[in-house]
Short mmCIF file of C-alpha atoms in Angstrom, two decimals:
data_model
loop_
_atom_site.label_atom_id
_atom_site.label_comp_id
_atom_site.label_asym_id
_atom_site.label_seq_id
_atom_site.Cartn_x
_atom_site.Cartn_y
_atom_site.Cartn_z
CA MET A 1 13.04 -32.13 18.80
CA LYS A 2 10.22 -30.83 16.66
CA GLN A 3 10.47 -27.09 16.05
CA LEU A 4 7.51 -25.07 17.33
CA LYS A 5 5.43 -23.30 14.70
CA ARG A 6 5.50 -19.51 14.77
CA ASN A 7 2.25 -17.71 15.55
CA ILE A 8 1.47 -15.24 12.75
CA ALA A 9 -1.06 -12.42 13.09
CA ILE A 10 -2.56 -11.15 9.85
CA VAL A 11 -3.51 -7.67 11.05
CA CYS A 12 -6.39 -6.13 9.09
CA GLY A 13 -9.28 -3.69 9.34
CA GLY A 14 -8.20 -0.22 10.37
CA ASP A 15 -10.07 3.06 10.49
CA SER A 16 -10.10 4.20 6.86
CA SER A 17 -12.68 3.89 4.09
CA GLU A 18 -10.90 0.73 2.95
CA HIS A 19 -11.63 -1.27 6.12
CA ASP A 20 -13.63 -3.92 4.25
CA VAL A 21 -11.07 -4.16 1.44
CA SER A 22 -8.47 -4.88 4.11
CA LEU A 23 -10.58 -7.76 5.41
CA ARG A 24 -10.58 -9.26 1.91
CA SER A 25 -6.80 -8.93 1.74
CA ALA A 26 -6.56 -10.72 5.08
CA GLN A 27 -8.60 -13.64 3.76
CA GLY A 28 -6.35 -13.79 0.71
CA LEU A 29 -3.22 -13.83 2.86
CA TYR A 30 -4.72 -16.49 5.11
CA SER A 31 -5.25 -18.72 2.07
CA PHE A 32 -1.64 -18.15 0.91
CA PHE A 33 0.27 -18.76 4.15
CA ASP A 34 1.98 -22.11 4.75
CA LYS A 35 -0.19 -23.65 7.51
CA GLU A 36 2.26 -26.54 7.88
CA ARG A 37 4.88 -24.05 8.98
CA TYR A 38 2.85 -21.40 10.81
CA ASN A 39 -0.17 -21.01 13.10
CA VAL A 40 -2.03 -18.25 11.30
CA TYR A 41 -4.66 -15.99 12.86
CA ILE A 42 -6.61 -13.00 11.54
CA VAL A 43 -6.63 -9.99 13.86
CA ASP A 44 -9.23 -7.31 13.08
CA ILE A 45 -8.65 -3.88 14.58
CA LYS A 46 -10.96 -0.90 14.36
CA GLY A 47 -10.79 1.95 16.83
CA GLN A 48 -10.56 0.41 20.31
CA ASP A 49 -11.97 -2.95 19.18
CA TRP A 50 -9.05 -5.34 18.64
CA HIS A 51 -9.93 -9.00 18.38
CA VAL A 52 -8.62 -12.25 16.92
CA GLU A 53 -10.78 -14.66 14.99
CA LEU A 54 -10.75 -18.23 16.32
CA GLU A 55 -12.34 -21.43 15.04
CA GLY A 56 -16.10 -21.77 15.02
CA GLY A 57 -16.75 -18.07 14.54
CA VAL A 58 -15.50 -17.27 18.05
CA THR A 59 -13.43 -14.13 18.70
CA ALA A 60 -11.05 -13.27 21.53
CA ARG A 61 -10.02 -9.83 22.70
CA ILE A 62 -6.47 -8.70 22.00
CA ASP A 63 -4.61 -7.46 25.09
CA ARG A 64 -2.90 -4.32 23.81
CA ASN A 65 -0.24 -4.50 26.55
CA ASP A 66 1.54 -7.25 24.65
CA PHE A 67 -0.72 -8.09 21.67
CA SER A 68 -1.66 -11.41 23.27
CA PHE A 69 -4.98 -13.26 23.47
CA VAL A 70 -6.48 -16.16 25.35
CA GLU A 71 -7.41 -19.42 23.59
CA ASP A 72 -8.65 -22.51 25.44
CA GLY A 73 -7.78 -20.83 28.71
CA LYS A 74 -4.16 -20.22 27.74
CA ALA A 75 -2.51 -16.88 26.95
CA LYS A 76 -0.91 -16.83 23.50
CA LEU A 77 1.66 -14.43 22.08
CA PHE A 78 2.36 -13.71 18.44
CA ASP A 79 5.81 -14.07 16.92
CA TYR A 80 5.14 -11.88 13.88
CA ALA A 81 2.55 -9.43 12.52
CA TYR A 82 1.71 -9.33 8.83
CA ILE A 83 0.07 -5.91 8.39
CA THR A 84 -2.52 -5.66 5.63
CA ILE A 85 -4.38 -2.52 6.72
CA HIS A 86 -4.98 -0.06 3.89
CA GLY A 87 -4.93 3.37 5.53
CA THR A 88 -4.64 4.35 9.18
CA PRO A 89 -3.26 3.03 11.52
CA GLY A 90 -1.43 0.31 9.56
CA GLU A 91 -0.10 2.23 6.59
CA ASN A 92 1.05 5.46 8.25
CA GLY A 93 3.47 4.32 10.95
CA ILE A 94 1.13 4.37 13.94
CA LEU A 95 0.77 0.59 14.29
CA GLN A 96 4.44 0.13 13.44
CA GLY A 97 5.38 2.35 16.39
CA TYR A 98 3.22 0.22 18.68
CA PHE A 99 4.84 -3.00 17.46
CA ASP A 100 8.29 -1.44 17.90
CA LEU A 101 7.41 -0.61 21.51
CA ILE A 102 6.37 -4.16 22.36
CA GLY A 103 9.16 -5.73 20.28
CA LEU A 104 7.05 -7.61 17.73
CA PRO A 105 8.53 -8.04 14.22
CA TYR A 106 6.22 -6.97 11.38
CA SER A 107 5.97 -7.14 7.61
CA THR A 108 6.16 -3.49 6.59
CA SER A 109 8.79 -0.78 6.67
CA GLY A 110 9.45 1.23 9.84
CA VAL A 111 7.64 4.23 11.30
CA LEU A 112 9.37 6.97 9.28
CA VAL A 113 9.08 5.20 5.94
CA GLU A 114 5.42 4.33 6.53
CA ALA A 115 4.57 7.90 7.54
CA MET A 116 6.39 9.30 4.53
CA THR A 117 4.99 6.92 1.92
CA PHE A 118 1.48 7.47 3.31
CA ASP A 119 1.77 11.21 2.61
CA LYS A 120 1.92 11.37 -1.17
CA PHE A 121 3.06 15.00 -1.26
CA VAL A 122 5.92 14.48 1.21
CA LEU A 123 7.05 11.31 -0.57
CA ASN A 124 7.13 13.03 -3.96
CA GLN A 125 9.26 15.89 -2.66
CA TYR A 126 11.64 13.46 -0.95
CA LEU A 127 12.14 11.17 -3.94
CA ARG A 128 12.46 14.14 -6.31
CA GLY A 129 15.67 14.95 -4.42
CA TYR A 130 17.04 11.56 -5.47
CA GLY A 131 16.29 12.20 -9.13
CA VAL A 132 13.04 10.22 -9.30
CA SER A 133 10.62 11.77 -11.80
CA VAL A 134 7.27 12.74 -10.22
CA ALA A 135 4.37 14.95 -11.28
CA ASP A 136 4.38 18.58 -10.13
CA SER A 137 1.97 19.19 -7.26
CA LEU A 138 0.68 21.69 -4.71
CA LEU A 139 -0.36 21.06 -1.10
CA ILE A 140 -3.56 22.56 0.36
CA ARG A 141 -4.30 22.32 4.08
CA GLN A 142 -7.78 22.44 5.58
CA GLY A 143 -8.45 25.93 6.92
CA TYR A 144 -5.80 27.47 4.68
CA GLU A 145 -7.43 26.94 1.31
CA GLU A 146 -7.20 30.65 0.47
CA LEU A 147 -3.39 30.46 0.36
CA VAL A 148 -3.59 28.70 -3.01
CA SER A 149 -5.87 30.31 -5.59
CA ASP A 150 -7.65 28.58 -8.46
CA ASP A 151 -5.68 30.78 -10.88
CA GLU A 152 -2.39 29.69 -9.33
CA ILE A 153 -3.39 26.04 -9.66
CA GLU A 154 -4.35 26.50 -13.29
CA GLN A 155 -1.13 28.36 -14.15
CA ARG A 156 1.28 26.13 -12.23
CA ILE A 157 -0.30 22.66 -12.42
CA GLY A 158 -2.44 23.07 -15.54
CA MET A 159 -5.70 21.41 -16.58
CA PRO A 160 -6.73 18.66 -16.38
CA CYS A 161 -5.27 17.83 -12.97
CA PHE A 162 -5.94 15.49 -10.07
CA VAL A 163 -7.20 16.52 -6.66
CA LYS A 164 -6.59 13.81 -4.06
CA PRO A 165 -6.13 13.30 -0.33
CA ALA A 166 -2.44 13.77 0.46
CA ALA A 167 -2.47 11.25 3.29
CA ASP A 168 -4.81 8.37 2.63
CA GLY A 169 -4.38 4.78 1.63
CA SER A 170 -7.31 4.51 -0.74
CA SER A 171 -8.79 5.81 -3.98
CA PHE A 172 -11.60 7.57 -2.12
CA GLY A 173 -11.85 11.33 -2.52
CA VAL A 174 -9.90 11.49 -5.80
CA SER A 175 -11.19 13.68 -8.64
CA LYS A 176 -9.95 14.44 -12.12
CA VAL A 177 -10.54 18.17 -12.61
CA LYS A 178 -10.89 19.54 -16.13
CA ASN A 179 -11.53 23.23 -15.44
CA LYS A 180 -11.30 25.79 -12.62
CA ASP A 181 -15.02 25.55 -11.79
CA GLN A 182 -14.53 21.94 -10.69
CA LEU A 183 -11.68 22.69 -8.25
CA ALA A 184 -13.70 23.83 -5.20
CA PRO A 185 -16.05 20.79 -5.07
CA ALA A 186 -13.10 18.44 -5.75
CA ILE A 187 -11.14 19.98 -2.87
CA ARG A 188 -14.12 19.63 -0.52
CA LYS A 189 -14.54 15.99 -1.55
CA ALA A 190 -10.87 15.18 -0.94
CA MET A 191 -10.91 16.90 2.45
CA LEU A 192 -13.62 14.52 3.63
CA GLU A 193 -10.84 11.90 3.56
CA SER A 194 -7.81 13.93 4.66
CA PRO A 195 -7.15 17.41 6.14
CA GLU A 196 -4.33 17.81 3.64
CA ILE A 197 -4.91 17.42 -0.08
CA MET A 198 -2.68 17.66 -3.10
CA VAL A 199 -3.38 19.05 -6.53
CA GLU A 200 -1.29 17.07 -8.97
CA GLN A 201 -0.34 17.52 -12.59
CA PHE A 202 -2.03 15.14 -15.02
CA LEU A 203 0.45 12.84 -16.74
CA GLU A 204 -0.65 11.11 -19.91
CA GLY A 205 0.65 7.67 -20.73
CA THR A 206 0.57 4.00 -19.81
CA GLU A 207 -0.11 3.26 -16.14
CA ILE A 208 1.70 0.33 -14.61
CA SER A 209 2.12 -1.14 -11.15
CA ILE A 210 5.04 -3.30 -10.04
CA GLY A 211 5.87 -5.23 -6.89
CA VAL A 212 9.25 -5.75 -5.26
CA TYR A 213 10.66 -7.32 -2.10
CA LYS A 214 14.15 -7.96 -0.81
CA THR A 215 15.65 -10.24 1.82
CA ARG A 216 19.17 -10.90 3.05
CA ASP A 217 19.57 -13.43 0.25
CA LYS A 218 17.66 -12.09 -2.72
CA ALA A 219 16.09 -9.13 -4.49
CA VAL A 220 12.88 -9.92 -6.36
CA VAL A 221 11.36 -7.39 -8.76
CA LEU A 222 8.11 -8.87 -10.07
CA PRO A 223 6.67 -8.50 -13.59
CA ALA A 224 4.75 -5.24 -13.97
CA THR A 225 0.98 -5.04 -14.44
CA GLU A 226 -0.44 -2.68 -17.06
CA VAL A 227 -3.63 -0.95 -15.97
CA VAL A 228 -6.17 -0.20 -18.71
CA THR A 229 -9.50 1.37 -17.76
CA SER A 230 -12.23 3.18 -19.66
CA ASN A 231 -12.89 5.25 -16.51
CA GLU A 232 -11.39 8.73 -16.23
CA PHE A 233 -8.65 7.25 -14.08
CA PHE A 234 -7.85 4.19 -11.95
CA ASP A 235 -10.48 5.01 -9.31
CA TYR A 236 -12.14 2.88 -6.64
CA ASP A 237 -14.59 1.26 -9.08
CA ALA A 238 -11.78 0.43 -11.49
CA LYS A 239 -9.64 -0.92 -8.66
CA TYR A 240 -12.20 -3.01 -6.80
CA ASN A 241 -15.31 -3.41 -8.95
CA GLY A 242 -13.75 -4.86 -12.07
CA GLN A 243 -13.94 -1.77 -14.29
CA VAL A 244 -10.39 -2.31 -15.49
CA GLN A 245 -8.25 -4.55 -17.64
CA GLU A 246 -5.07 -5.76 -15.93
CA ILE A 247 -2.34 -7.10 -18.18
CA THR A 248 0.53 -8.99 -16.53
CA PRO A 249 3.26 -8.77 -17.65
CA ALA A 250 2.77 -5.24 -18.98
CA ARG A 251 3.22 -4.58 -22.69
CA LEU A 252 6.52 -2.70 -22.42
CA SER A 253 9.66 -2.65 -24.52
CA GLU A 254 12.76 -4.41 -23.20
CA ASP A 255 14.42 -1.06 -22.51
CA VAL A 256 11.46 0.39 -20.58
CA THR A 257 11.04 -2.89 -18.66
CA ARG A 258 14.70 -2.80 -17.65
CA ARG A 259 14.53 0.85 -16.56
CA VAL A 260 11.30 0.34 -14.58
CA ARG A 261 12.88 -2.57 -12.72
CA GLU A 262 16.01 -0.53 -11.97
CA ILE A 263 14.03 2.47 -10.69
CA THR A 264 11.80 0.22 -8.59
CA SER A 265 14.78 -1.48 -6.96
CA HIS A 266 16.43 1.92 -6.42
CA ILE A 267 13.36 3.40 -4.71
CA TYR A 268 13.14 0.35 -2.42
CA ASP A 269 16.74 0.96 -1.37
CA ILE A 270 16.38 4.76 -1.03
CA LEU A 271 13.49 4.28 1.37
CA HIS A 272 15.13 1.28 3.07
CA CYS A 273 11.87 -0.64 2.75
CA ASN A 274 10.96 -3.94 4.33
CA GLY A 275 8.60 -6.60 3.03
CA ILE A 276 6.75 -6.42 -0.24
CA ILE A 277 5.76 -3.05 -1.71
CA ARG A 278 4.08 -1.96 -4.93
CA ILE A 279 5.03 1.12 -6.92
CA ASP A 280 2.77 2.77 -9.52
CA TYR A 281 4.12 4.66 -12.53
CA ILE A 282 3.02 6.54 -15.63
CA ILE A 283 5.12 5.91 -18.75
CA SER A 284 4.76 8.67 -21.34
CA LYS A 285 4.96 8.11 -25.09
CA ASP A 286 8.58 9.30 -25.14
CA GLY A 287 9.50 6.64 -22.58
CA LYS A 288 9.75 8.90 -19.54
CA ILE A 289 8.97 6.98 -16.32
CA SER A 290 7.24 9.00 -13.59
CA MET A 291 6.40 7.58 -10.18
CA LEU A 292 2.83 8.03 -8.94
CA GLU A 293 2.93 6.45 -5.48
CA VAL A 294 4.44 3.78 -3.27
CA ASN A 295 2.05 1.32 -1.62
CA THR A 296 3.58 -0.43 1.40
CA THR A 297 0.53 -2.59 2.21
CA PRO A 298 -0.64 -3.65 -1.26
CA GLY A 299 -3.87 -5.56 -1.76
CA MET A 300 -3.58 -9.31 -1.29
CA THR A 301 -6.81 -10.79 -2.56
CA PRO A 302 -6.25 -13.62 -5.08
CA THR A 303 -6.97 -11.17 -7.94
CA SER A 304 -4.85 -8.29 -6.59
CA PHE A 305 -1.77 -7.08 -8.49
CA ILE A 306 0.85 -8.73 -6.28
CA PRO A 307 -0.57 -12.29 -6.43
CA GLN A 308 -0.98 -11.84 -10.20
CA GLN A 309 2.65 -10.75 -10.54
CA VAL A 310 3.96 -13.50 -8.28
CA LYS A 311 2.17 -16.06 -10.46
CA ALA A 312 3.51 -14.45 -13.65
CA ALA A 313 7.03 -14.69 -12.20
CA GLY A 314 6.56 -18.43 -11.75
CA LEU A 315 6.62 -18.12 -7.96
CA GLU A 316 4.22 -19.24 -5.23
CA MET A 317 2.66 -16.75 -2.80
CA LYS A 318 3.26 -19.28 -0.01
CA ASP A 319 7.01 -19.17 -0.64
CA VAL A 320 7.11 -15.37 -1.01
CA LEU A 321 5.37 -14.88 2.34
CA THR A 322 7.72 -17.38 3.99
CA ASP A 323 10.72 -15.46 2.57
CA ILE A 324 9.37 -12.20 3.99
CA VAL A 325 8.60 -13.60 7.44
CA GLU A 326 11.81 -15.60 7.88
CA ASN A 327 13.96 -12.65 6.78
CA GLN A 328 13.40 -11.10 10.21
CA PHE A 329 14.45 -14.11 12.27
#
C-alpha cells in the first residue's frame, strides 16, 4: 500500500518588524522541501489573520481550533509545522505553546527554550552559568530607565557599547553607542521594538555564525560563516541588503574551528534544542570565543547563512529538512 504523504505547514509571517523577511524564508523553505515526499503549504499568520496559500493565488482560512483548513470542500489537517517566523509569536514560545496544546509536532525547540533564547539578556545569564563566555550587559525596563544611570553604564559596560532590544528577533532598534550623549536616543530607539532593552559590552574581533542540528541518529555541526561588513556592525542593511561579505567556511585556525564546533554542540545540548539553530560568536585576537546570540528560527532564503553552510558541508537542504521532520515521527 502506498504510504500517504505528510502535510507540512511552513508557518511564516508573525507580528514583528521582520514579517516580510519571514515570508522570504518561507519561499526558500518551500523550494527546498522534498515535494515527492511531502504536501507542502505556506501558512501566513499575522495578528488574527491566519491563512494558507493554495494554488492559483487562492487562500483558505486556518481554523485555530485544530490548525486545519478546507481545500476542495474537504477539511485538511497538518502533520507537522515548520516554523520560520522571525520574532513574535514564532520565536518566543507563544506559537509553540499553541502547537503543544493541539498536539502538532513542530520544527523548533519547546516553549521554555524559545522564550529564553528570544530574550538575549536572560539567555546570556543562563549560559554564563554553564561557563559559556558572553559579553557583560545591563537590563533596562521601560518605565524604570532611571534605575540605571548613564555614568553606571559607562563605568560598568564601557564605550563603545551596543544598545539593543532584549526580546526581539530582528536587527531593528540596535545602536552602537560611542559616548554617553548617544545613550538616551539609542535607548528610546530600542524601546520602540521591545519594552526591555539591554546595554551590552562591545567585543572586538571576528564575527562568525554557525548552524547545528541533531537527530536520534546524528549530530551535524555545519561549517561556520565569517561575517565581514564595512558598516558599524552587522545591522539590518548588512544582513538583508547585501552590505556584507559572507565567507563560508570562515577563515579560522584548526584549533578555533574545533573549539567553536564543540561549544556550539554543547550549547545545543545545554538548551535541549530541537531542529536547526544558528549561533553567533565573536572571536577575539587572542582566540577567546564569546557567544552573541542563539537564533532558533534562522533565515532560510537561498542566500541565508544556513543554506550556504549546508552547501559548504556537501549536503542538500532537501535532505536536512527531511532529517529534521522525520526525527519527530
